[in-house]
Amino acid sequence: MIQGANLSAATAAFQRCISPDCGATYGVDEARVACQRCGNLLDVEYDWNRLPVPRSLAEFERKWAGRDDPHSFSGVWRFHELLPFAPLPQCVTVGEGQTLLHPSEGVARYVGLAPGRLHLQYEGLNPSGSFKDNGMSAAFTHARCVGATRAACASTGNTSASLAIYCSVTRLMKAVIFIGSGKISYGKLSQALDYGALTVQIQGDFDDAMARVQEVSKQLGIYLVNSVNPFRLEGQKTIMYRVLEGLGWEVPDWIVVPGGNLGNSSAFGKAFHELHKLGLIPRIPRLAIINAAGANTLNELVEKRGLRWNDGRPNMEIASGYYQQMDAQRRRASTIASAIEINRPVNLTKCIRAIQWCNGLVREATDQEILDAKAQVGAGGLGCEPASAASVAGVKKLVAEGVIGRDQQVVCILTGHQLKDPTATVAYHSADPQQFQEVLGSRGVRSAAFANRAVAVPNDLDAIIGAIQTARDEG
Ligand code: F0G
């Protein structure tokens, strides 16, 4: 077992502050979530000259032949050469990353793209039902290498489910989870409880929980696995490798992803930046990040107030001024897409860097648009939770604006499984106006154009047969 300082010696990896004006470096044996010198976020970097970089991405397909080895089976560690911060035998896997890239004709039609031009990347097929497992396998690996015995996170539900499953399956660590009160869907809460995590429900929302977990983990020396942890994002890069693999190593025109704490968008930007630098892809796709309209910090800062990475010298006063305004007006994020109900995204600076690297942009989608898009995804495929459908709603908007061309190749990342949040889904499809109103009315959702209502019938054979025939005739 490699531990502590030996980890740095065993790899060509190190941590570096993302600010070019600082650039402080740290060993990979250190567990940090910010630069000690200037407080900025950290990257995991590699001395590629000392590493065996594959000559082409297609070389990764060879690993399929050895998939009885858990590290080749893992959709994260299959790409170990592109995130080699720990020796492979130390890398923790619970079978993450067995996800699918599906073409969807129905959703392509809905958003206005030509047939064959829209693909959905189903990250809900991960063991805990969301994309988080990609990052958790990496953060958990690092936690184990630095000898952690407890790991903590704040969560809108998916990070906590993921941490809990890694703890319960591997028994390597104990999970401590912080959630806001009344802010987490039952599907996700049930996972944390069922997998035996210590679950701390604090009065407040995700941002409150996020602030507290940072304080608590510092004070008690608990390893933090939120996406401020740079190793988490190394795992999430592999979502993009699998998208490329699904497209036969062709680079799409657009990657479209929901934006919450902005870990995914940051990781995707880094993945493409590195692949391009290593000569493994000829060009970088454009990145569109979609906020919920009720949690639209990124859209406000980037699209309305002009916040830019500026080669590492962003004007962060734009963000601090916005946050001050938000607090003065007591404005808090509110959306049916509870996974992305976030006021102050912790990866903001890395995300605007990704926007620069990927010629990216930001849009927002209302809860109505999100739920309509979600119903289209469900009707034409494996389904997703509300936050994930923001990506599809965003593409519809961008096609209507003429920003995305009808014939461009677009990939939407469906970040979480359909079963994560049944409340929103059932309310949308409900024939009971009261249930619809209770769950969705307060969020400005007025209609359910794609509702598939249950047919209520008496317990009578003739009535049941009659109802089925009527439905068939109408269908
Ligand atoms: N989609 C889902 C299903 C999520 O759970 C999250 C984030 C996001 C999108 C946003 O991703 O933060 O990388 O921009 N969920 C976090 C959690 C915050 O605690 O589970 P991001």
Coordinates of C-alpha atoms and ligand atoms in Angstrom, one line a residue:
M1 CA 0.0 0.0 0.0
I2 CA 1.5 3.3 -1.1
Q3 CA 0.8 6.0 1.4
G4 CA 1.5 9.7 2.0
A5 CA 4.8 11.1 0.7
N6 CA 5.4 7.8 -1.3
L7 CA 2.5 8.6 -3.5
S8 CA 4.3 11.6 -5.0
A9 CA 7.4 9.5 -5.5
A10 CA 5.5 6.8 -7.3
T11 CA 3.8 9.0 -9.8
A12 CA 4.6 11.9 -12.1
A13 CA 1.6 13.9 -10.7
F14 CA 1.4 17.1 -8.6
Q15 CA -1.1 19.7 -7.6
R16 CA -0.9 23.3 -8.9
C17 CA -2.8 26.5 -8.2
I18 CA -4.9 27.5 -11.2
S19 CA -3.9 31.1 -10.9
P20 CA -1.0 31.8 -13.3
D21 CA 0.1 34.6 -11.1
C22 CA 0.6 32.2 -8.2
G23 CA 1.2 28.7 -9.7
A24 CA 2.1 27.2 -6.3
T25 CA 2.6 23.5 -6.4
Y26 CA 1.9 20.7 -3.9
G27 CA 2.6 17.0 -3.9
V28 CA -0.2 14.6 -4.6
D29 CA 0.3 13.2 -1.1
E30 CA -1.4 16.3 0.3
A31 CA -5.1 16.6 0.8
R32 CA -6.0 20.2 -0.1
V33 CA -9.0 21.9 -1.5
A34 CA -7.4 25.3 -2.1
C35 CA -4.0 26.9 -2.6
Q36 CA -2.4 27.7 0.8
R37 CA -0.8 30.8 -0.7
C38 CA -3.7 32.6 -2.5
G39 CA -6.8 30.6 -1.8
N40 CA -7.5 29.6 -5.5
L41 CA -8.6 26.2 -6.6
L42 CA -6.0 23.5 -7.4
D43 CA -5.5 21.3 -10.5
V44 CA -4.0 17.9 -10.6
E45 CA -1.2 18.1 -13.2
Y46 CA 1.1 15.6 -14.8
D47 CA 4.7 15.6 -16.1
W48 CA 3.6 14.0 -19.4
N49 CA 7.3 13.7 -20.5
R50 CA 7.8 11.1 -17.8
L51 CA 4.6 9.1 -18.7
P52 CA 3.6 6.6 -21.3
V53 CA 1.0 8.6 -23.2
P54 CA -1.0 6.6 -25.7
R55 CA -0.4 7.4 -29.4
S56 CA -4.1 7.4 -30.1
L57 CA -7.3 7.3 -28.1
A58 CA -8.3 4.1 -30.0
E59 CA -5.6 2.3 -28.0
F60 CA -8.0 2.3 -25.0
E61 CA -10.3 -0.1 -26.9
R62 CA -7.8 -2.8 -26.2
K63 CA -8.7 -2.7 -22.6
W64 CA -12.1 -4.2 -23.4
A65 CA -10.5 -7.5 -24.0
G66 CA -9.3 -7.6 -20.4
R67 CA -12.5 -6.6 -18.7
D68 CA -12.4 -9.4 -16.2
D69 CA -9.9 -7.2 -14.5
P70 CA -11.9 -4.7 -12.5
H71 CA -9.6 -1.8 -13.5
S72 CA -10.2 -2.5 -17.2
F73 CA -13.9 -3.0 -16.5
S74 CA -14.2 0.4 -14.8
G75 CA -15.1 3.2 -17.2
V76 CA -12.8 5.5 -15.2
W77 CA -9.7 3.4 -14.7
R78 CA -9.8 2.0 -18.2
F79 CA -8.4 5.5 -19.0
H80 CA -5.8 5.4 -16.2
E81 CA -3.0 6.7 -18.5
L82 CA -4.9 10.0 -18.7
L83 CA -5.3 10.4 -14.9
P84 CA -2.3 8.6 -13.4
F85 CA -2.1 10.3 -10.0
A86 CA -2.1 6.9 -8.2
P87 CA -0.6 3.5 -9.1
L88 CA -3.4 1.4 -10.7
P89 CA -3.5 -1.3 -8.0
Q90 CA -4.4 1.4 -5.5
C91 CA -7.3 2.7 -7.6
V92 CA -10.7 2.1 -6.1
T93 CA -13.6 0.8 -8.2
V94 CA -17.1 -0.3 -7.6
G95 CA -17.8 -0.8 -11.3
E96 CA -18.4 2.9 -12.2
G97 CA -18.6 4.2 -15.7
Q98 CA -20.5 1.5 -17.5
T99 CA -22.6 4.1 -19.2
L100 CA -24.1 4.5 -22.6
L101 CA -24.1 7.0 -25.4
H102 CA -27.5 6.7 -27.2
P103 CA -28.7 8.5 -30.3
S104 CA -32.2 9.8 -29.8
E105 CA -34.4 10.6 -32.8
G106 CA -37.4 11.7 -30.6
V107 CA -35.4 14.2 -28.6
A108 CA -33.5 15.3 -31.7
R109 CA -36.9 16.2 -33.3
Y110 CA -38.0 17.9 -30.1
V111 CA -35.0 20.2 -30.0
G112 CA -34.9 20.8 -33.7
L113 CA -31.8 18.8 -34.7
A114 CA -31.5 16.7 -37.9
P115 CA -31.9 12.9 -37.4
G116 CA -28.8 11.3 -36.0
R117 CA -27.3 14.5 -34.7
L118 CA -28.3 14.2 -31.0
H119 CA -26.8 11.8 -28.6
L120 CA -27.6 11.3 -24.9
Q121 CA -24.9 10.2 -22.5
Y122 CA -26.7 8.2 -19.8
E123 CA -24.6 8.8 -16.7
G124 CA -27.6 7.6 -14.5
L125 CA -26.4 4.1 -15.2
N126 CA -23.6 4.4 -12.7
P127 CA -23.8 2.2 -9.5
S128 CA -25.2 5.0 -7.4
G129 CA -27.4 6.3 -10.3
S130 CA -25.5 9.5 -11.2
F131 CA -22.3 10.8 -12.9
K132 CA -20.8 11.4 -9.4
D133 CA -19.3 7.9 -9.3
N134 CA -16.8 8.9 -12.0
G135 CA -15.4 11.5 -9.7
M136 CA -15.9 9.6 -6.4
S137 CA -13.7 6.6 -7.6
A138 CA -10.9 9.1 -8.1
A139 CA -11.4 11.1 -4.9
F140 CA -11.9 7.9 -2.9
T141 CA -8.7 6.5 -4.4
H142 CA -6.8 9.6 -3.3
A143 CA -8.4 9.6 0.2
R144 CA -7.3 6.0 0.6
C145 CA -3.7 6.8 -0.6
V146 CA -3.4 9.6 2.0
G147 CA -4.6 7.3 4.7
A148 CA -8.1 8.9 5.4
T149 CA -10.5 6.9 7.5
R150 CA -13.5 9.3 7.2
A151 CA -14.8 11.2 4.1
A152 CA -17.3 14.0 4.1
C153 CA -19.4 16.0 1.6
A154 CA -22.2 18.5 1.4
S155 CA -24.7 17.4 -1.2
T156 CA -28.0 18.1 -3.0
G157 CA -28.2 14.3 -2.9
N158 CA -26.1 12.6 -5.6
T159 CA -22.6 13.2 -4.2
S160 CA -23.8 11.9 -0.9
A161 CA -25.4 8.8 -2.5
S162 CA -22.1 8.2 -4.3
L163 CA -19.9 8.7 -1.3
A164 CA -22.2 6.4 0.7
I165 CA -22.0 3.6 -1.8
Y166 CA -18.2 3.7 -2.0
C167 CA -18.0 3.5 1.7
S168 CA -20.5 0.7 2.0
V169 CA -19.1 -1.4 -0.8
T170 CA -15.4 -1.0 0.0
R171 CA -15.6 -0.6 3.8
L172 CA -12.4 1.5 3.5
M173 CA -13.9 4.6 5.1
K174 CA -16.9 6.0 7.0
A175 CA -19.1 8.5 5.2
V176 CA -20.2 11.8 6.8
I177 CA -22.9 13.6 4.8
F178 CA -24.2 17.1 5.1
I179 CA -27.6 17.9 3.5
G180 CA -29.9 21.0 3.6
S181 CA -33.3 20.6 5.3
G182 CA -36.1 19.7 2.9
K183 CA -33.9 20.1 -0.1
I184 CA -33.1 16.6 -1.1
S185 CA -35.3 14.2 -3.1
Y186 CA -36.3 11.0 -1.4
G187 CA -34.6 8.8 -3.9
K188 CA -31.2 10.3 -3.0
L189 CA -31.9 10.6 0.8
S190 CA -32.9 6.9 0.8
Q191 CA -29.6 5.9 -0.7
A192 CA -27.5 7.7 2.0
L193 CA -29.6 6.2 4.8
D194 CA -29.7 2.7 3.3
Y195 CA -25.9 2.6 2.6
G196 CA -25.3 3.5 6.3
A197 CA -23.8 6.9 6.0
L198 CA -23.8 9.3 9.0
T199 CA -26.3 11.9 7.6
V200 CA -26.3 15.4 9.1
Q201 CA -29.3 17.4 8.1
I202 CA -28.7 21.1 8.8
Q203 CA -31.1 24.0 8.8
G204 CA -30.4 25.7 5.6
D205 CA -29.8 25.0 1.9
F206 CA -26.9 23.4 0.0
D207 CA -24.7 26.5 0.2
D208 CA -25.0 26.5 4.0
A209 CA -24.2 22.8 4.1
M210 CA -21.2 23.3 1.8
A211 CA -19.8 26.1 3.9
R212 CA -20.2 24.0 7.1
V213 CA -18.7 20.8 5.7
Q214 CA -15.5 22.7 4.8
E215 CA -15.2 24.0 8.3
V216 CA -16.0 20.7 10.0
S217 CA -13.7 18.6 7.8
K218 CA -10.8 21.0 8.4
Q219 CA -11.4 21.0 12.1
L220 CA -11.8 17.2 12.4
G221 CA -9.3 16.2 9.7
I222 CA -12.0 14.5 7.6
Y223 CA -11.2 14.0 3.9
L224 CA -13.5 16.3 1.7
V225 CA -14.9 14.7 -1.5
N226 CA -16.9 17.7 -2.9
S227 CA -15.8 18.9 -6.3
V228 CA -13.4 21.5 -4.8
N229 CA -11.3 18.4 -4.4
P230 CA -9.2 18.4 -7.6
F231 CA -8.9 14.6 -7.7
R232 CA -12.8 14.3 -8.1
L233 CA -12.6 16.2 -11.3
E234 CA -9.9 13.9 -12.7
G235 CA -12.4 11.1 -12.5
Q236 CA -15.1 13.2 -14.2
K237 CA -12.8 13.8 -17.2
T238 CA -13.5 10.2 -18.2
I239 CA -17.1 11.0 -19.1
M240 CA -15.7 12.9 -22.1
Y241 CA -13.4 10.0 -23.0
R242 CA -16.4 7.7 -23.1
V243 CA -18.4 10.2 -25.2
L244 CA -15.6 10.2 -27.7
E245 CA -15.4 6.5 -27.6
G246 CA -19.1 6.2 -28.2
L247 CA -18.7 8.4 -31.3
G248 CA -15.9 6.3 -32.7
W249 CA -13.3 8.9 -31.4
E250 CA -14.9 11.6 -33.5
V251 CA -15.1 15.0 -31.7
P252 CA -18.7 16.3 -31.6
D253 CA -19.5 20.0 -32.2
W254 CA -21.2 20.5 -28.8
I255 CA -21.2 19.1 -25.3
V256 CA -24.2 20.3 -23.3
V257 CA -24.3 19.8 -19.6
P258 CA -26.3 21.1 -16.7
G259 CA -24.5 23.5 -14.4
G260 CA -24.7 23.4 -10.6
N261 CA -21.5 23.4 -8.6
L262 CA -19.7 23.4 -11.9
G263 CA -17.5 20.4 -11.4
N264 CA -18.5 18.6 -14.6
S265 CA -18.0 21.6 -16.9
S266 CA -14.6 22.3 -15.2
A267 CA -13.6 18.6 -15.7
F268 CA -14.8 18.5 -19.3
G269 CA -12.8 21.6 -20.2
K270 CA -9.7 20.1 -18.6
A271 CA -10.2 16.8 -20.4
F272 CA -10.4 18.4 -23.8
H273 CA -7.6 20.9 -23.1
E274 CA -5.3 18.0 -22.1
L275 CA -6.3 15.7 -25.0
H276 CA -5.7 18.6 -27.5
K277 CA -2.3 19.4 -25.9
L278 CA -1.3 15.8 -26.1
G279 CA -2.2 15.7 -29.7
L280 CA -4.9 13.1 -29.2
I281 CA -7.8 15.1 -30.6
P282 CA -7.6 17.5 -33.6
R283 CA -10.0 20.1 -32.1
I284 CA -12.0 21.0 -29.0
P285 CA -15.8 20.8 -29.0
R286 CA -17.8 23.8 -27.8
L287 CA -19.3 23.6 -24.3
A288 CA -22.8 24.8 -23.4
I289 CA -23.6 24.9 -19.7
I290 CA -27.2 25.1 -18.7
N291 CA -28.4 26.6 -15.4
A292 CA -31.9 26.3 -14.0
A293 CA -33.5 29.8 -14.2
G294 CA -34.1 29.6 -10.5
A295 CA -30.4 29.0 -9.8
N296 CA -28.7 31.0 -12.5
T297 CA -25.6 32.4 -11.0
L298 CA -23.3 31.3 -13.8
N299 CA -25.7 32.6 -16.5
E300 CA -25.9 36.0 -14.7
L301 CA -22.2 36.3 -14.2
V302 CA -21.0 35.1 -17.7
E303 CA -23.8 36.1 -20.1
K304 CA -25.1 39.3 -18.4
R305 CA -22.1 40.7 -16.5
G306 CA -19.3 39.6 -18.7
L307 CA -17.2 37.5 -16.3
R308 CA -14.4 35.9 -18.2
W309 CA -11.3 33.8 -17.3
N310 CA -9.1 36.3 -19.1
D311 CA -6.1 33.9 -19.3
G312 CA -6.2 33.5 -15.5
R313 CA -6.9 37.0 -14.5
P314 CA -10.7 37.1 -14.1
N315 CA -12.4 40.1 -12.6
M316 CA -13.8 38.4 -9.5
E317 CA -15.3 41.6 -8.3
I318 CA -18.1 40.9 -10.7
A319 CA -18.9 37.7 -8.7
S320 CA -18.4 39.2 -5.3
G321 CA -20.7 42.2 -6.2
Y322 CA -23.3 39.8 -7.5
Y323 CA -23.2 37.7 -4.3
Q324 CA -23.5 40.8 -2.1
Q325 CA -26.6 41.8 -4.0
M326 CA -28.0 38.3 -3.7
D327 CA -27.5 38.4 0.1
A328 CA -28.9 42.0 0.4
Q329 CA -32.0 41.0 -1.4
R330 CA -32.1 37.6 0.4
R331 CA -32.4 35.8 -2.9
R332 CA -31.9 32.1 -2.7
A333 CA -31.8 29.5 -5.5
S334 CA -35.1 27.7 -6.1
T335 CA -35.8 25.2 -8.8
I336 CA -37.6 21.8 -9.2
A337 CA -34.1 20.6 -10.4
S338 CA -33.0 20.3 -6.8
A339 CA -29.6 18.8 -7.8
I340 CA -28.5 22.1 -9.2
E341 CA -30.3 24.4 -6.7
I342 CA -27.0 26.2 -5.9
N343 CA -26.3 29.9 -5.2
R344 CA -22.5 30.0 -5.1
P345 CA -20.9 27.4 -7.3
V346 CA -17.6 26.4 -5.8
N347 CA -15.9 25.7 -9.2
L348 CA -16.8 29.0 -10.7
T349 CA -13.2 30.0 -11.7
K350 CA -12.4 26.6 -13.2
C351 CA -15.7 26.7 -15.1
I352 CA -15.0 30.1 -16.7
R353 CA -11.5 28.7 -17.6
A354 CA -13.3 25.8 -19.3
I355 CA -15.5 28.3 -21.1
Q356 CA -12.4 30.0 -22.5
W357 CA -10.8 26.7 -23.5
C358 CA -14.0 25.4 -25.2
N359 CA -15.4 28.6 -26.7
G360 CA -18.3 27.9 -24.3
L361 CA -21.4 29.7 -23.4
V362 CA -24.2 29.6 -20.8
R363 CA -28.0 29.5 -20.9
E364 CA -30.8 29.0 -18.4
A365 CA -34.0 27.0 -18.6
T366 CA -37.2 27.5 -16.6
D367 CA -38.7 24.6 -14.6
Q368 CA -41.4 24.3 -17.2
E369 CA -38.8 23.9 -20.0
I370 CA -36.8 21.5 -17.9
L371 CA -39.9 19.3 -17.1
D372 CA -41.1 19.3 -20.7
A373 CA -37.6 18.3 -21.9
K374 CA -37.4 15.6 -19.2
A375 CA -40.7 14.1 -20.4
Q376 CA -39.4 14.0 -23.9
V377 CA -36.2 12.2 -22.7
G378 CA -38.3 9.7 -20.7
A379 CA -40.7 9.0 -23.6
G380 CA -37.8 8.3 -26.0
G381 CA -35.3 6.5 -23.9
L382 CA -34.0 5.6 -20.4
G383 CA -35.2 8.8 -18.6
C384 CA -33.4 11.1 -16.3
E385 CA -33.9 13.3 -13.3
P386 CA -35.0 17.0 -13.7
A387 CA -31.5 18.6 -13.5
S388 CA -30.2 16.4 -16.3
A389 CA -33.0 17.5 -18.6
A390 CA -31.7 21.1 -18.4
S391 CA -29.2 20.1 -21.0
V392 CA -31.9 19.1 -23.5
A393 CA -33.9 22.2 -22.7
G394 CA -30.7 24.2 -23.3
V395 CA -30.1 22.6 -26.7
K396 CA -33.7 23.5 -27.8
K397 CA -33.0 27.1 -26.9
L398 CA -29.7 27.2 -28.7
V399 CA -31.1 25.6 -31.8
A400 CA -34.0 28.2 -31.8
E401 CA -31.4 31.0 -31.4
G402 CA -29.4 29.6 -34.4
V403 CA -26.3 29.2 -32.2
I404 CA -26.4 25.4 -32.6
G405 CA -26.9 24.4 -36.3
R406 CA -29.5 21.8 -37.2
D407 CA -26.8 19.5 -38.6
Q408 CA -24.3 19.9 -35.9
Q409 CA -23.4 16.9 -33.7
V410 CA -24.6 17.4 -30.2
V411 CA -24.1 15.4 -27.0
C412 CA -26.3 16.1 -23.9
I413 CA -25.0 14.7 -20.6
L414 CA -27.8 13.1 -18.6
T415 CA -26.3 13.3 -15.2
G416 CA -28.8 11.4 -13.0
H417 CA -31.1 8.4 -13.2
Q418 CA -34.9 8.8 -13.7
L419 CA -35.7 7.1 -10.4
K420 CA -33.7 9.7 -8.3
D421 CA -36.6 12.1 -8.1
P422 CA -40.0 10.4 -8.7
T423 CA -42.0 13.3 -7.0
A424 CA -41.5 15.7 -9.9
T425 CA -42.1 13.0 -12.5
V426 CA -45.3 11.7 -10.9
A427 CA -46.6 15.3 -10.4
Y428 CA -46.0 16.2 -14.0
H429 CA -47.9 13.1 -15.3
S430 CA -50.5 13.3 -12.6
A431 CA -54.2 13.4 -13.5
D432 CA -54.9 15.0 -10.1
P433 CA -54.7 18.8 -10.5
Q434 CA -54.2 19.2 -6.8
Q435 CA -51.0 17.1 -6.8
F436 CA -49.8 18.9 -9.9
Q437 CA -50.4 22.3 -8.2
E438 CA -48.8 21.3 -4.9
V439 CA -45.5 20.1 -6.4
L440 CA -45.2 22.2 -9.5
G441 CA -47.7 25.2 -9.4
S442 CA -45.5 27.1 -6.9
R443 CA -42.6 26.8 -9.4
G444 CA -44.4 28.5 -12.2
V445 CA -45.1 25.2 -14.1
R446 CA -48.5 25.7 -15.7
S447 CA -48.8 22.9 -18.2
A448 CA -47.7 19.3 -18.8
A449 CA -47.8 19.1 -22.6
F450 CA -46.2 15.7 -22.6
A451 CA -48.0 14.1 -19.7
N452 CA -48.8 10.4 -19.8
R453 CA -51.7 10.2 -17.4
A454 CA -52.8 7.0 -15.6
V455 CA -56.3 5.9 -16.5
A456 CA -58.5 5.5 -13.5
V457 CA -61.0 2.6 -13.8
P458 CA -63.3 0.8 -11.4
N459 CA -62.3 -2.7 -10.4
D460 CA -64.5 -4.2 -13.1
L461 CA -63.4 -6.4 -16.0
D462 CA -65.6 -4.8 -18.7
A463 CA -64.6 -1.3 -17.6
I464 CA -60.9 -2.2 -17.7
I465 CA -61.1 -3.7 -21.1
G466 CA -63.2 -0.7 -22.3
A467 CA -60.5 1.7 -21.0
I468 CA -57.7 -0.2 -22.7
Q469 CA -59.6 -0.3 -26.0
T470 CA -60.3 3.4 -25.8
A471 CA -56.7 4.2 -25.1
R472 CA -55.6 2.0 -28.0
D473 CA -58.0 3.6 -30.4
E474 CA -56.8 7.1 -29.3
G475 CA -53.1 6.1 -29.4
Ligands
F0G1 N1 -26.9 17.0 -12.4 C1 -27.1 16.2 -11.3 C2 -28.0 15.1 -11.4 C3 -26.4 16.6 -10.1 O1 -26.5 15.8 -9.0 C4 -25.5 17.7 -10.1 C5 -24.8 18.1 -8.9 C6 -25.4 18.4 -11.3 C7 -26.1 18.0 -12.4 C8 -24.5 19.6 -11.4 O2 -23.2 19.2 -11.6 O3 -22.1 20.4 -9.8 O4 -20.8 19.4 -11.7 O5 -22.2 21.4 -12.1 N2 -25.0 17.6 -7.8 C9 -24.2 17.9 -6.6 C10 -24.5 17.0 -5.5 C11 -24.1 19.3 -6.2 O6 -24.4 17.4 -4.3 O7 -24.9 15.9 -5.7 P1 -22.0 20.2 -11.3

